Coordinates of C-alpha atoms and ligand atoms in Angstrom, one line a residue:
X1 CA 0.0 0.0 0.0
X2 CA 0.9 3.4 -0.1
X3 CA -0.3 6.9 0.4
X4 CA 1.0 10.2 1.8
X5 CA 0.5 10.3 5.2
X6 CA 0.4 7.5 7.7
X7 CA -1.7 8.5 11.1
X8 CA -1.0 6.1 13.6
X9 CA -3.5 6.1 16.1
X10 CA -7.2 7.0 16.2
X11 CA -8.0 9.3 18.9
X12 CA -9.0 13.1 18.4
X13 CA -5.5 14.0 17.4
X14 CA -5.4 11.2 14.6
X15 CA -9.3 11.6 13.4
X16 CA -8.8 15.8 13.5
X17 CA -5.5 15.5 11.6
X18 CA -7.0 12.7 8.9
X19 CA -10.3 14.6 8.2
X20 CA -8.2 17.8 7.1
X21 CA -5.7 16.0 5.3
X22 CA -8.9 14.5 3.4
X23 CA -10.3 18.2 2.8
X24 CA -7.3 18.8 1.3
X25 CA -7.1 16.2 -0.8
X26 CA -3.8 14.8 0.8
X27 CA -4.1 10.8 1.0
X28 CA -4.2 9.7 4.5
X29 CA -4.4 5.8 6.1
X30 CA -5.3 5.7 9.7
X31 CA -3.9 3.0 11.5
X32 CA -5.2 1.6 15.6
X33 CA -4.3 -1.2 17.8
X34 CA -7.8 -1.7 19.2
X35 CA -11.6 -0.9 17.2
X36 CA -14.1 1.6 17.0
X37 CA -16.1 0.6 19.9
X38 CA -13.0 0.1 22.5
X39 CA -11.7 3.4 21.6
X40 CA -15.0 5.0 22.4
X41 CA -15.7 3.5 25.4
X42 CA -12.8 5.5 27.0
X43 CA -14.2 8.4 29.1
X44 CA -12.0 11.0 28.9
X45 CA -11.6 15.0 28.7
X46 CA -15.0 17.3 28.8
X47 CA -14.0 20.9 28.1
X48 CA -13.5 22.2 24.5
X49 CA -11.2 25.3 24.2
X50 CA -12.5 27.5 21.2
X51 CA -9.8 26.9 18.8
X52 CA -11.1 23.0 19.4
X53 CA -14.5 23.9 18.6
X54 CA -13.2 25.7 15.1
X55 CA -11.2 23.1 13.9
X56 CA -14.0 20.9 14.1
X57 CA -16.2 23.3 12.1
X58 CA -13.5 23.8 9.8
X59 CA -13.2 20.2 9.2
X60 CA -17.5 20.0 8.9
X61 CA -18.3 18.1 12.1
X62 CA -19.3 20.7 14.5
X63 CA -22.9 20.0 13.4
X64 CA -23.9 17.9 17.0
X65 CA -21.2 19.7 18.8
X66 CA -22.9 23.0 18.3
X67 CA -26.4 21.2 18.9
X68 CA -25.7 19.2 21.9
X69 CA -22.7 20.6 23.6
X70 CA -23.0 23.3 26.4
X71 CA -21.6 26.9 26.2
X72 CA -19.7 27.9 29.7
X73 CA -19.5 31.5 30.6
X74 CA -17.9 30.5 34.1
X75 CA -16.6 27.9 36.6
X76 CA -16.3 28.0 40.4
X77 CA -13.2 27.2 42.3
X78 CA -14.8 26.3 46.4
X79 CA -12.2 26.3 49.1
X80 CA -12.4 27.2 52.9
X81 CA -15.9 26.7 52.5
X82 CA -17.0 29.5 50.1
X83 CA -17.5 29.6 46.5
X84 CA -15.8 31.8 43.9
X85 CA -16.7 32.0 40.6
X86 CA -14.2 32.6 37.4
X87 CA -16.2 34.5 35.0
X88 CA -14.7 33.7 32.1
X89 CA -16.7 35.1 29.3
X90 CA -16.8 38.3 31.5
X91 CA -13.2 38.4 32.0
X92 CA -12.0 37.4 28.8
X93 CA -14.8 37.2 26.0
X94 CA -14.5 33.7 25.4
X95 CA -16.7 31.0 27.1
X96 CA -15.8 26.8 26.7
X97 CA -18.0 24.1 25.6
X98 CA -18.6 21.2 27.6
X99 CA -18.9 18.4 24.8
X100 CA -17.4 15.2 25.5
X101 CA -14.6 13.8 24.1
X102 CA -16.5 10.2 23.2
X103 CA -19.4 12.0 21.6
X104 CA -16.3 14.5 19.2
X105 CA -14.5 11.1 18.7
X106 CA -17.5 9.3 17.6
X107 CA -18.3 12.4 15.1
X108 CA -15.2 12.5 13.6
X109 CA -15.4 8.9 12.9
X110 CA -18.7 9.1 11.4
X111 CA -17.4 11.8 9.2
X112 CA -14.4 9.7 8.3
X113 CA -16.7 6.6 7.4
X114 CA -18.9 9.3 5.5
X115 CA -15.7 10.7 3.7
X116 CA -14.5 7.3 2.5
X117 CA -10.9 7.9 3.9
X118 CA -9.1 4.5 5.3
X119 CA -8.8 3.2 9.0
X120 CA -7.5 0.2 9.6
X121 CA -8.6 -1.2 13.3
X122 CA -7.2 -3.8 15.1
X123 CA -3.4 -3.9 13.9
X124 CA -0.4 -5.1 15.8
X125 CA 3.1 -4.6 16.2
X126 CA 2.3 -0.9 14.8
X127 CA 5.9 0.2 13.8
X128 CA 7.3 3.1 12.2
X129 CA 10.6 3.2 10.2
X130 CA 12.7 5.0 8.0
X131 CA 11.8 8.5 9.0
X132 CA 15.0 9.6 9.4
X133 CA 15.3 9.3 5.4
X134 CA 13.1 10.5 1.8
X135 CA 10.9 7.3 2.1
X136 CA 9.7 6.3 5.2
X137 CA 7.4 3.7 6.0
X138 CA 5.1 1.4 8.3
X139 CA 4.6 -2.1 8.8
X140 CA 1.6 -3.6 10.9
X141 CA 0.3 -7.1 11.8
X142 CA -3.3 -8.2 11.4
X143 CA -4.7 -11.8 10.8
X144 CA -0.9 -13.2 11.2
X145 CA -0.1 -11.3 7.9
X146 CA 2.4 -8.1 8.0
X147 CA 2.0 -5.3 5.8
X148 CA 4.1 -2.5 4.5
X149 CA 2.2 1.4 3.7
X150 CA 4.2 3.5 2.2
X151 CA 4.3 7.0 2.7
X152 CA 5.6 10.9 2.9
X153 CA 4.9 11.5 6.4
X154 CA 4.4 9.4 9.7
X155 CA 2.1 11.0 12.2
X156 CA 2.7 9.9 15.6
X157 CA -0.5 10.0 16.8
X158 CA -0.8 6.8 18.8
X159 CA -0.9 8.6 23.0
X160 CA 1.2 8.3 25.6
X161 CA 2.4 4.7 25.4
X162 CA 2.1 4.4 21.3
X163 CA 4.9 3.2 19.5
X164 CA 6.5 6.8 17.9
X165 CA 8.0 8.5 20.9
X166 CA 9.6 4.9 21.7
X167 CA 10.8 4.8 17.9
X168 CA 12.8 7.9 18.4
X169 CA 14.5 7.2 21.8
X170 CA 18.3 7.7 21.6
X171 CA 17.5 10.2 18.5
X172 CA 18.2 13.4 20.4
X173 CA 14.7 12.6 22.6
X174 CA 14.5 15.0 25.4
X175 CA 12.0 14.1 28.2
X176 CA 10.9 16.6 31.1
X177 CA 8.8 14.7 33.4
X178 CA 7.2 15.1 37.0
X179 CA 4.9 12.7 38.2
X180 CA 1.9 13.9 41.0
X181 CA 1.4 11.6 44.0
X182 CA -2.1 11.0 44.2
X183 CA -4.3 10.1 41.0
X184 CA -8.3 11.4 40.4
X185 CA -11.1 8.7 40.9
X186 CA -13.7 9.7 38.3
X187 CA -17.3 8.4 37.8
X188 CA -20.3 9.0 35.4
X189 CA -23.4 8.6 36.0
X190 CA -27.1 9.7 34.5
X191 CA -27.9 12.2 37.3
X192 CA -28.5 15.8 36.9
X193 CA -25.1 18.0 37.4
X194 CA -25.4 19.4 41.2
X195 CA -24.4 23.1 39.4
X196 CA -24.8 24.6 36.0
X197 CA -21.4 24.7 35.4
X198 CA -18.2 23.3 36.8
X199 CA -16.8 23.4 40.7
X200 CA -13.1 22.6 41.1
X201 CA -12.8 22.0 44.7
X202 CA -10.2 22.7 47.6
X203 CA -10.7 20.6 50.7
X204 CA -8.7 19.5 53.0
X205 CA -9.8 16.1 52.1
X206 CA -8.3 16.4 49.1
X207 CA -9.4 17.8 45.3
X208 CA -13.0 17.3 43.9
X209 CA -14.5 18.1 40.7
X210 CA -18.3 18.6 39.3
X211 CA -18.0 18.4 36.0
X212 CA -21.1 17.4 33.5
X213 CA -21.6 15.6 29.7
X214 CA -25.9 16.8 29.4
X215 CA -28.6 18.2 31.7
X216 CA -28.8 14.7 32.4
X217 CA -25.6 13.2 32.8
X218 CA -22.9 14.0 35.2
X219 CA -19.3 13.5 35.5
X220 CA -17.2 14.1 39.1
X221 CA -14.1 13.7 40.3
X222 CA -12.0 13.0 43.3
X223 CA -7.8 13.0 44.3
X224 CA -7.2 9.8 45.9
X225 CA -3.9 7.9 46.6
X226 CA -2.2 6.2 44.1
X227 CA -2.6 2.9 46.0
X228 CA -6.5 3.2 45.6
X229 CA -8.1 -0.2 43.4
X230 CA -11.2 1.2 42.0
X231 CA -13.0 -1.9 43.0
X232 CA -12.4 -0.9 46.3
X233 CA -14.7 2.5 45.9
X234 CA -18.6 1.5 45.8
X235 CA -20.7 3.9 44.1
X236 CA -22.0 5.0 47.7
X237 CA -18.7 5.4 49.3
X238 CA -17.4 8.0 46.1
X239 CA -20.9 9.7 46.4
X240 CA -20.2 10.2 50.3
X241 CA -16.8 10.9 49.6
X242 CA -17.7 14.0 47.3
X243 CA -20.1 15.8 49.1
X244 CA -17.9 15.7 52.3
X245 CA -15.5 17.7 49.8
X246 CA -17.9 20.6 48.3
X247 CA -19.9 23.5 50.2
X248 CA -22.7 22.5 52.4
X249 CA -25.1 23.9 50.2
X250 CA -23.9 21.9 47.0
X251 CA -23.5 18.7 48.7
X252 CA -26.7 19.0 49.9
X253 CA -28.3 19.5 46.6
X254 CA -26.2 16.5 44.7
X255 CA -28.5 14.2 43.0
X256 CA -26.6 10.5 43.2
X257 CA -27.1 7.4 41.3
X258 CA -25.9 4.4 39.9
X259 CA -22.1 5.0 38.0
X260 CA -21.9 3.8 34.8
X261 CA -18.3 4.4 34.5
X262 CA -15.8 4.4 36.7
X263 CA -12.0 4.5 36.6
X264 CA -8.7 5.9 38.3
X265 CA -6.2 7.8 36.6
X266 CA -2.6 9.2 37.6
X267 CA -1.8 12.6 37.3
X268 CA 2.1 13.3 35.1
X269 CA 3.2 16.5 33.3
X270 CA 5.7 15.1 30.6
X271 CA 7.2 16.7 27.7
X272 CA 8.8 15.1 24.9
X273 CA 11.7 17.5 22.4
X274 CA 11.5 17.7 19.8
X275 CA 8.3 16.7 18.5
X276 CA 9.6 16.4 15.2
X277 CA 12.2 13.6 13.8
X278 CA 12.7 13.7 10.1
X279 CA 9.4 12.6 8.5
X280 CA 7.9 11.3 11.8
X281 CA 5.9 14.0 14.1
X282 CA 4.8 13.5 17.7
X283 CA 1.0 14.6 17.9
X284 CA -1.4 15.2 21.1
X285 CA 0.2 13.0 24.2
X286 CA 2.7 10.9 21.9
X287 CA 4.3 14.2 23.1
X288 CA 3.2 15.6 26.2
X289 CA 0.6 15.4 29.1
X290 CA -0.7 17.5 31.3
X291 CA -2.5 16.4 34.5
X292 CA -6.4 16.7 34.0
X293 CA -6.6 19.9 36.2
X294 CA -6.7 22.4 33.5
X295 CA -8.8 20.8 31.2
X296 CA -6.0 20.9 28.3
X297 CA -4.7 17.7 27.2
X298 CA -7.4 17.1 24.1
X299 CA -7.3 21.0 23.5
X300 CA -3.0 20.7 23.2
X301 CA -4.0 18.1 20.7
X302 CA -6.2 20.3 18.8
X303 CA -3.8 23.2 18.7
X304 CA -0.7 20.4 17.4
X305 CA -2.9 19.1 14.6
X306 CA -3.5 23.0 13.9
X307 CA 0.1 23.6 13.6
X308 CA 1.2 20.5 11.9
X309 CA -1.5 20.0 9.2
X310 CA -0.8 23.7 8.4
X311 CA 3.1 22.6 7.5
X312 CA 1.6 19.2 5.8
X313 CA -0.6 21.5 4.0
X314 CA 2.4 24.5 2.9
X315 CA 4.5 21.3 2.0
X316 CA 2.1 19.5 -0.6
X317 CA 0.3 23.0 -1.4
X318 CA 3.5 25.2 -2.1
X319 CA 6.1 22.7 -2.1
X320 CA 7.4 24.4 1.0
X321 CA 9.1 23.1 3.7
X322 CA 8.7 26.1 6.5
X323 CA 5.7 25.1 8.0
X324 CA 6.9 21.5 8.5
X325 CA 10.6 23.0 9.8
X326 CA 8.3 25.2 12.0
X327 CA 5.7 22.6 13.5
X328 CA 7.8 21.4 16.4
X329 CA 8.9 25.3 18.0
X330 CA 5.5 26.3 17.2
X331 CA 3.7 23.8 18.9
X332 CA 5.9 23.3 21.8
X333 CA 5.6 27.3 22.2
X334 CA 2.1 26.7 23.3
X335 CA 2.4 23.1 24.7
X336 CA 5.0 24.5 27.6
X337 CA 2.3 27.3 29.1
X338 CA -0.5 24.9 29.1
X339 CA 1.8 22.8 30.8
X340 CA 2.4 25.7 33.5
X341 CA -0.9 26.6 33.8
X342 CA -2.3 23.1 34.6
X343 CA 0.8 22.3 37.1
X344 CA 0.1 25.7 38.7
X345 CA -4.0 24.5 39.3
X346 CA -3.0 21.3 40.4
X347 CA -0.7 22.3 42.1
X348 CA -3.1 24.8 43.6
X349 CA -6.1 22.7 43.9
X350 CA -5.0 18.9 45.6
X351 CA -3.6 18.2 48.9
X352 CA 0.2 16.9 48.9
X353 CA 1.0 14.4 51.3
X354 CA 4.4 16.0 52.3
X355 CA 3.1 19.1 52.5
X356 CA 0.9 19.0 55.3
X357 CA -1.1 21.9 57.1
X358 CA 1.7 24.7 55.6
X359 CA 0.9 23.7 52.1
X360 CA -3.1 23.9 52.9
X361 CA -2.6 27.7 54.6
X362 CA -0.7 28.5 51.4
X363 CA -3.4 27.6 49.1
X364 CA -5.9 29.2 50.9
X365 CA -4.3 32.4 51.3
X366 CA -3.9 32.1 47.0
X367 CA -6.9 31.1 46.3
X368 CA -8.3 33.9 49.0
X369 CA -5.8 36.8 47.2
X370 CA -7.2 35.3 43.9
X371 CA -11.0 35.7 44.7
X372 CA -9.9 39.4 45.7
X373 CA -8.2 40.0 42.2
X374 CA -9.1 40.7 39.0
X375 CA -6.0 40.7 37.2
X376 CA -5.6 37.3 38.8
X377 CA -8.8 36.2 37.7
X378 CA -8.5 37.1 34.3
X379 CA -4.8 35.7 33.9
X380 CA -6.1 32.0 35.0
X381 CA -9.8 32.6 32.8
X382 CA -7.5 33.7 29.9
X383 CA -5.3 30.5 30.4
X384 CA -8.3 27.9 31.2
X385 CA -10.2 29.7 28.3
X386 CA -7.3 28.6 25.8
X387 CA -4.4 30.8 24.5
X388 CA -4.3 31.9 20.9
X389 CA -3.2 29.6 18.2
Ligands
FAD401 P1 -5.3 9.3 22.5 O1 -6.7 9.7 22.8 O2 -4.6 8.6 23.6 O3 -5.3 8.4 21.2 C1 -4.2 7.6 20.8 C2 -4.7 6.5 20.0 O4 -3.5 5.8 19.6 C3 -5.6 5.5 20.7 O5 -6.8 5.3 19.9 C4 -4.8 4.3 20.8 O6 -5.6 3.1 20.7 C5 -3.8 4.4 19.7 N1 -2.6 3.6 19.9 C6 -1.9 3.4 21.1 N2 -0.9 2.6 20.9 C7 -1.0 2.2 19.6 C8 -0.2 1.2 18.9 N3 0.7 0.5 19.4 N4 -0.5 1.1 17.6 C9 -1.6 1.7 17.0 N5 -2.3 2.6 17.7 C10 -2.0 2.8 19.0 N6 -7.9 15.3 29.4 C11 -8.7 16.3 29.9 O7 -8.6 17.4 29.5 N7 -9.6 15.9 30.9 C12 -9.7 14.7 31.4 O8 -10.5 14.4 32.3 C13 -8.9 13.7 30.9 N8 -8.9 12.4 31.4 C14 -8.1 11.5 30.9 C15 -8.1 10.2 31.4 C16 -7.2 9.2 30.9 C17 -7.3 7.8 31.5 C18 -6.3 9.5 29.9 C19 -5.3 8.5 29.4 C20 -6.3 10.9 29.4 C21 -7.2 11.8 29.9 N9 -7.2 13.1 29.4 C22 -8.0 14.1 29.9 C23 -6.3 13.5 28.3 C24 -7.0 13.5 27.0 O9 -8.0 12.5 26.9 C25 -5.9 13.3 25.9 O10 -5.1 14.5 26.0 C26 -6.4 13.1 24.5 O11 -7.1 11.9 24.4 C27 -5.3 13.1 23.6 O12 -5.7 12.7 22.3 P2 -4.7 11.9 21.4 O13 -5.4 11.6 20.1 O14 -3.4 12.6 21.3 O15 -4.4 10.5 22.2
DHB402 C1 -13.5 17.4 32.9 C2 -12.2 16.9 33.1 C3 -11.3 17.8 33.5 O1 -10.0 17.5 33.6 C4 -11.6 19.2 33.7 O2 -10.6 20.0 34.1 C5 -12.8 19.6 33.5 C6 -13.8 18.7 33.1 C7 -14.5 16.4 32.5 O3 -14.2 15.2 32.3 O4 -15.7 16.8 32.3

């Protein structure tokens, strides 16, 4: 087989990447370990940054998004028992949409199916080679056959533990890593949200979070210890847990039910430089995470599908090779101050085991200084809104 560019992996950084490769009539195969329905049965990310929300009109599936998904003017941070809200659109013009990012996933696979493009589920031993050269390649299992695409490009797509980062280890990879000591317990469940928009919560019994996916359907969080099994947190025992962690008033007012999702996840900052290596590029969290505090890591794989198909685009379009030369300062540029910001609310936001009571009267006294301050309200709404492309 061969085409132009090889996407490996089908999450929203592959899918976004693909469908405006497609528009522009640059030949694209996308390539997954697992199918369809596994990779939408991962609960993940809920807050959509504007510059998300355009690239997915620009590619012609914002159709549901805009029908479905909720516009945010605000969020509340609670702490020391009060409430203080960020008002976003107030502060910075912009508001965020609250849209899944299983229901955008599933649309941008619909629009692939619609388009005709390729995907090719299922396939092991995912490897890329060659990069480094004119005419690199990619070889894949399925059905105890191995095939060969060949290509222009490799798009490293393929998350955190995907097979491009380790194909370029001991090529000049630079790693910058710091790992959190506690993880966030999340559950879903069809209840109606406690608020109409999001509470991130201080507490001395560590970090909560009311998010939402519908009027009907909720999504909260909690920081527990890294030594948690989720099978060891009943739905009853997370639902007590929660309100013990919000205002009285909230708590009070929760609406609980039966989860139907429930899962724990650590909490790591990592970046990966640089995120490009010949003609293979590091995409989304093949290159860098951010702990889920900020609500950034689908919106930094938005703005790297921004910058790199604009390179893949200058390179076919205009036989230039600026853009792509570009996509890895560019990208990183923006990757390192969401990185910042959503250290600095996590850091902000969750109790740390070594830092005891002095850590806790620290926070408070930010968090107090930061209900008391514009200027500091509108630098973190500016930041959680989404910096400019
Ligand atoms: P992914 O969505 O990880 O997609 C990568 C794709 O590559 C997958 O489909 C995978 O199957 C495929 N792949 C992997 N290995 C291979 C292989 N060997 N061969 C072929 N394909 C492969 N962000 C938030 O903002 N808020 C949250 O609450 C939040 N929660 C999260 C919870 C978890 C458990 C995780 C892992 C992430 C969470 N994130 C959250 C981050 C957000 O979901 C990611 O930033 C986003 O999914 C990045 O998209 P991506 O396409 O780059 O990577
Ligand atoms: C959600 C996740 C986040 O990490 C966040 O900061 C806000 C919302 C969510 O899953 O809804």
């Amino acid at each position: 087989m061969r085409t132009q560019v090889v996407i490996i992996g089908s999450g929203p950084s592959g899918l976004m990447l693909g469908a405006l490769l497609s528009k522009s009539g640059i030949d694209n195969i996308i390539i997954d370990r697992v199918d369809r329905d596994y990779i939408l049965g991962r609960i993940r990310a809920g807050v959509l940054e504007v510059g998300a929300i355009g690239l997915m009109d620009r590619i012609g599936a914002g159709e549901r998004m805009h029908r479905e998904g909720l516009l945010h003017d605000g969020f509340s941070l609670s702490f020391s028992g009060r409430r203080h809200r960020i008002a976003l659109k107030e502060l910075t013009g912009t508001s965020v949409m609250v849209y899944g990012q299983t229901e955008l996933t599933r649309d941008l696979m619909d629009h692939r199916e619609q388009s005709g493009a390729k995907t090719i589920y299922n396939a092991g031993n995912v490897t890329p080679h060659e990069f480094d050269g004119e005419k690199p390649y990619v070889t894949y299992e399925r059905d105890g056959v191995t095939h060969r695409i060949d290509c222009d490009f490799i798009a490293g797509c393929d998350g955190y533990h995907g097979p491009s980062r380790a194909a370029v280890q001991g090529k000049g990879l630079q790693t910058y890593e710091k790992v959190y000591p506690f993880g966030w317990l999340g559950v879903l469940a069809d209840v109606p949200p406690v608020h109409h928009e999001l509470i991130y919560a201080n507490h001395a019994r560590g970090f909560a979070l009311c998010s939402q996916r519908s009027p009907t359907r909720s999504r909260y969080y909690v920081q527990v210890p890294l030594t948690d099994k989720v099978e060891e947190w009943s739905d009853d025992a997370f639902w007590d847990e929660i309100r013990r962690r919000l205002p009285e008033d909230v708590a009070q007012s929760m609406v609980t039910g039966p989860s139907i999702e429930k899962s724990i996840a650590p909490l790591r900052s990592f970046v990966a430089e640089p995120l490009r290596f010949g003609r293979l590029f590091l995409v989304g969290d093949a290159g860098h995470i951010v702990p889920p505090t900020g609500a950034k890591g689908l919106n930094l794989a938005a703005s790297d599908v921004h910058y790199l198909f604009a390179g893949l685009e200058e390179f076919y379009g205009e036989k230039s090779k600026a853009g792509i030369d570009a996509y890895s300062a560019r990208a990183l540029r923006r990757i390192w101050k969401a990185e910042r910001f959503s250290w600095s609310m996590t850091m902000l936001m969750h109790r740390f085991p070594d830092d005891g009571e002095f850590g806790q009267k620290v926070q408070e006294a930010e968090l107090d200084y930061l209900a008391s301050s514009v200027p500091a309200q509108t630098a973190m709404a500016e930041n959680y809104v989404g910096l400019p492309y």
